[in-house]
Amino acid sequence: QVQLVESGGGLVQAGGSLRLSCVASGRTFSSYAMGWFRQAPGKEREFVAAVSRSGVTTPYADSVKGRFTISRDNAKSTVYLQMTALKPDDTAVYYCAAGPAPLYRANQYVYWGQGTQVTVSS
């Protein structure tokens, strides 16, 4: 079992920045690829970014490429999502997830956090 706890969400103006963190406990953090997903009201959960176990591979959704950066610190069992140039369309609940590889589909991840709300005002 892996427990994931997200933090760092909040209210920010358009153009601003936030850094989300997700701390893992339980099984060895470095054994898992990590992903960030988001879900806006009335929409399906969508892929944002992922990072491989080593941190070398980092795929991104086209909508956040160039604005968001995912990283991980295996010594701290933590994955981060640095978000810059935020837009109102980025408003959503953001979830981190752990799985076997840095994949795009939510159903390929095994463990999920409870989510943290990000609201971007115009």
Coordinates of C-alpha atoms in Angstrom, one line a residue, residues 71-121:
S71 CA 9.9 16.7 -10.5
R72 CA 10.5 14.2 -7.7
D73 CA 12.8 13.8 -4.7
N74 CA 13.1 10.1 -3.9
A75 CA 14.9 10.9 -0.7
K76 CA 11.9 12.8 0.6
S77 CA 9.3 10.5 -1.0
T78 CA 7.8 13.6 -2.7
V79 CA 6.7 14.6 -6.1
Y80 CA 6.1 18.2 -7.1
L81 CA 4.2 20.1 -9.7
Q82 CA 5.4 23.6 -10.3
M83 CA 2.7 25.6 -12.1
T84 CA 3.4 28.9 -13.7
A85 CA 1.5 31.3 -16.0
L86 CA -1.7 29.9 -14.5
K87 CA -5.0 30.3 -16.4
P88 CA -8.6 30.1 -15.3
D89 CA -8.9 26.9 -17.3
D90 CA -6.3 25.3 -14.9
T91 CA -8.9 25.5 -12.1
A92 CA -9.5 22.0 -10.9
V93 CA -8.9 19.5 -8.1
Y94 CA -5.4 18.2 -8.6
Y95 CA -4.6 14.6 -7.7
C96 CA -1.3 12.7 -7.6
A97 CA -1.1 9.1 -8.3
A98 CA 1.4 6.2 -8.2
G99 CA 1.8 3.5 -10.8
P100 CA 4.1 1.2 -12.7
A101 CA 5.1 3.7 -15.4
P102 CA 4.7 7.4 -16.4
L103 CA 1.5 6.7 -18.3
Y104 CA -1.4 8.9 -19.6
R105 CA -4.5 7.0 -18.5
A106 CA -5.8 7.3 -15.0
N107 CA -6.8 3.7 -14.9
Q108 CA -3.2 2.7 -15.2
Y109 CA -2.4 4.2 -11.8
V110 CA -2.8 2.1 -8.7
Y111 CA -2.8 4.6 -5.8
W112 CA -4.4 8.0 -5.5
G113 CA -4.3 10.9 -3.2
Q114 CA -7.4 12.9 -2.0
G115 CA -6.7 15.9 -4.1
T116 CA -6.0 19.6 -3.6
Q117 CA -8.1 22.4 -5.0
V118 CA -6.5 24.9 -7.4
T119 CA -8.6 28.0 -8.3
V120 CA -7.3 30.5 -10.8
S121 CA -9.2 33.8 -10.9

